[in-house]
Amino acid sequence: MPTTAGARVAKPDAGVRTIEHGDGGTPEVFRLMAEQGVAFCPTLAAGGAAKRESFKAALAAGVTMCFGGDVGVFPHGDNVRELELMVSYGMGVVPALVSATSGNARIFHLEERLGSIRPGLLADLIAVDGDPTRDISALRRVRLVMKGGAMVRQP
């Protein structure tokens, strides 16, 4: 979050859909973000105690969470680390999964192209060993990958 003042004026009608990082976010700023419909992409995998506290404050304020991470902070392919942190810091497993799928699609106005499984949408899917709605780490055990409806990887 660049500044607390900067986040106070962030509004969707001004083109602002998300605030990234948010280390300096306050309960007041997160309340305003929730009221304005501005989502929060916390980038928790970038580390730091401030991130944990700001994330908890944003959750408490009811801010919509966006899923994303700082590429380069962790190896490519380890993106599930962000979801694991979101859950370990207090977000429910299902809401975390929604943030990475239909939630992000909705935030970025792409829900008519991706984010859910229905006819006509891009078919980027994974199958995992286990139930990620009960154990988010099941996402580390990918068994099948489809991109655009074509098989990319299978056992």
Coordinates of C-alpha atoms in Angstrom, one line a residue:
M1 CA 0.0 0.0 0.0
P2 CA 1.8 3.2 -1.1
T3 CA 0.3 5.4 1.6
T4 CA -2.7 5.3 3.9
A5 CA -3.8 8.5 2.2
G6 CA -3.5 7.0 -1.2
A7 CA -5.7 4.1 -0.3
R8 CA -8.3 6.4 1.2
V9 CA -9.0 7.9 -2.3
A10 CA -8.9 4.5 -4.1
K11 CA -12.3 4.0 -5.7
P12 CA -13.5 1.6 -8.4
D13 CA -15.1 4.5 -10.3
A14 CA -11.6 6.0 -10.5
G15 CA -10.4 2.7 -12.0
V16 CA -8.9 1.3 -8.8
R17 CA -9.9 -2.3 -8.4
T18 CA -7.2 -3.6 -6.1
I19 CA -4.6 -2.4 -3.6
E20 CA -1.4 -4.6 -3.5
H21 CA 0.8 -5.4 -0.5
G22 CA -1.0 -3.3 2.2
D23 CA 1.7 -3.5 4.8
G24 CA 0.8 -0.1 6.2
G25 CA -3.0 -0.6 6.0
T26 CA -5.0 0.4 9.0
P27 CA -8.5 -0.8 10.1
E28 CA -9.9 2.6 8.9
V29 CA -8.4 2.2 5.4
F30 CA -9.6 -1.4 5.2
R31 CA -13.1 -0.4 6.2
L32 CA -13.1 2.2 3.5
M33 CA -11.8 -0.3 1.0
A34 CA -14.6 -2.7 1.9
E35 CA -17.2 0.1 1.6
Q36 CA -15.8 1.2 -1.8
G37 CA -15.5 -2.4 -3.2
V38 CA -11.7 -2.2 -3.6
A39 CA -10.1 -5.6 -3.3
F40 CA -6.9 -6.4 -1.4
C41 CA -4.0 -8.5 -2.9
P42 CA -1.9 -9.0 0.3
T43 CA 1.1 -10.8 -1.3
L44 CA 1.7 -12.6 2.0
A45 CA 4.5 -14.8 0.7
A46 CA 6.7 -11.7 0.5
G47 CA 6.9 -12.1 4.3
G48 CA 6.9 -9.9 7.3
A49 CA 4.9 -9.5 10.5
A50 CA 3.2 -6.4 9.1
K51 CA 1.7 -8.4 6.3
R52 CA 0.1 -10.8 8.8
E53 CA -1.4 -8.0 10.8
S54 CA -2.7 -6.0 7.8
F55 CA -4.2 -9.2 6.3
K56 CA -6.0 -9.9 9.6
A57 CA -7.3 -6.3 9.7
A58 CA -8.5 -6.5 6.1
L59 CA -10.3 -9.8 6.9
A60 CA -11.9 -8.2 9.9
A61 CA -13.1 -5.3 7.8
G62 CA -14.7 -7.6 5.2
V63 CA -12.4 -6.5 2.4
T64 CA -12.7 -8.7 -0.8
M65 CA -9.4 -10.7 -1.1
C66 CA -7.6 -11.0 -4.4
F67 CA -5.2 -13.8 -5.0
G68 CA -1.7 -13.0 -6.2
G69 CA 1.9 -12.9 -5.2
D70 CA 5.2 -11.3 -5.8
V71 CA 6.7 -13.2 -8.6
G72 CA 10.4 -13.8 -7.8
V73 CA 9.9 -13.9 -4.0
F74 CA 9.3 -17.6 -4.3
P75 CA 10.0 -20.0 -7.1
H76 CA 7.5 -20.2 -10.0
G77 CA 5.1 -23.1 -9.5
D78 CA 5.0 -22.5 -5.7
N79 CA 2.0 -20.1 -5.9
V80 CA 0.0 -22.3 -3.6
R81 CA 2.2 -20.9 -0.8
E82 CA 0.1 -17.7 -0.9
L83 CA -3.1 -19.7 -0.4
E84 CA -1.6 -21.6 2.4
L85 CA -0.6 -18.4 4.1
M86 CA -4.0 -16.8 3.6
V87 CA -5.6 -19.9 5.3
S88 CA -3.0 -20.0 8.1
Y89 CA -3.6 -16.3 8.8
G90 CA -7.3 -16.8 9.3
M91 CA -9.1 -16.9 6.0
G92 CA -11.4 -19.9 5.4
V93 CA -10.3 -22.5 3.0
V94 CA -13.2 -22.1 0.6
P95 CA -13.1 -18.3 0.5
A96 CA -9.3 -18.6 -0.2
L97 CA -10.0 -20.9 -3.1
V98 CA -12.7 -18.6 -4.4
S99 CA -10.2 -15.7 -4.2
A100 CA -8.0 -17.6 -6.6
T101 CA -10.7 -18.5 -9.1
S102 CA -14.1 -16.8 -9.5
G103 CA -13.1 -14.0 -7.1
N104 CA -10.2 -12.8 -9.2
A105 CA -12.3 -13.2 -12.3
R106 CA -15.0 -11.0 -10.8
I107 CA -12.6 -8.4 -9.5
F108 CA -11.0 -8.0 -12.9
H109 CA -14.4 -8.2 -14.8
L110 CA -13.4 -11.4 -16.5
E111 CA -16.2 -13.7 -15.2
E112 CA -17.6 -14.2 -18.7
R113 CA -14.3 -15.7 -19.8
L114 CA -12.9 -17.5 -16.8
G115 CA -13.1 -18.3 -13.1
S116 CA -15.7 -21.0 -13.1
I117 CA -16.5 -24.2 -14.9
R118 CA -19.3 -23.7 -17.4
P119 CA -19.7 -24.0 -21.2
G120 CA -18.0 -21.3 -23.2
L121 CA -15.4 -20.4 -20.6
L122 CA -11.7 -21.1 -20.8
A123 CA -11.0 -24.6 -19.6
D124 CA -7.9 -24.2 -17.4
L125 CA -8.3 -26.8 -14.8
I126 CA -6.3 -28.9 -12.4
A127 CA -7.1 -32.2 -10.5
V128 CA -5.4 -32.8 -7.2
D129 CA -4.8 -35.7 -4.9
G130 CA -7.0 -34.9 -1.9
D131 CA -9.8 -32.4 -1.1
P132 CA -8.5 -28.8 -1.1
T133 CA -11.7 -27.6 0.6
R134 CA -10.5 -29.5 3.7
D135 CA -6.8 -29.3 3.3
I136 CA -5.4 -26.4 1.2
S137 CA -2.0 -28.3 0.8
A138 CA -3.8 -30.8 -1.5
L139 CA -3.1 -28.1 -4.2
R140 CA 0.5 -29.2 -4.0
R141 CA -0.4 -32.6 -5.2
V142 CA -1.4 -31.8 -8.8
R143 CA -2.3 -34.9 -10.9
L144 CA -3.8 -33.4 -14.0
V145 CA -3.5 -30.0 -15.8
M146 CA -5.7 -28.7 -18.6
K147 CA -5.1 -25.4 -20.4
G148 CA -7.7 -24.1 -22.8
G149 CA -9.4 -27.5 -22.7
A150 CA -6.2 -29.4 -23.8
M151 CA -4.4 -31.9 -21.6
V152 CA -1.1 -30.5 -20.5
R153 CA -0.1 -33.0 -17.8
Q154 CA -1.6 -36.2 -16.6
P155 CA -0.4 -39.2 -14.6

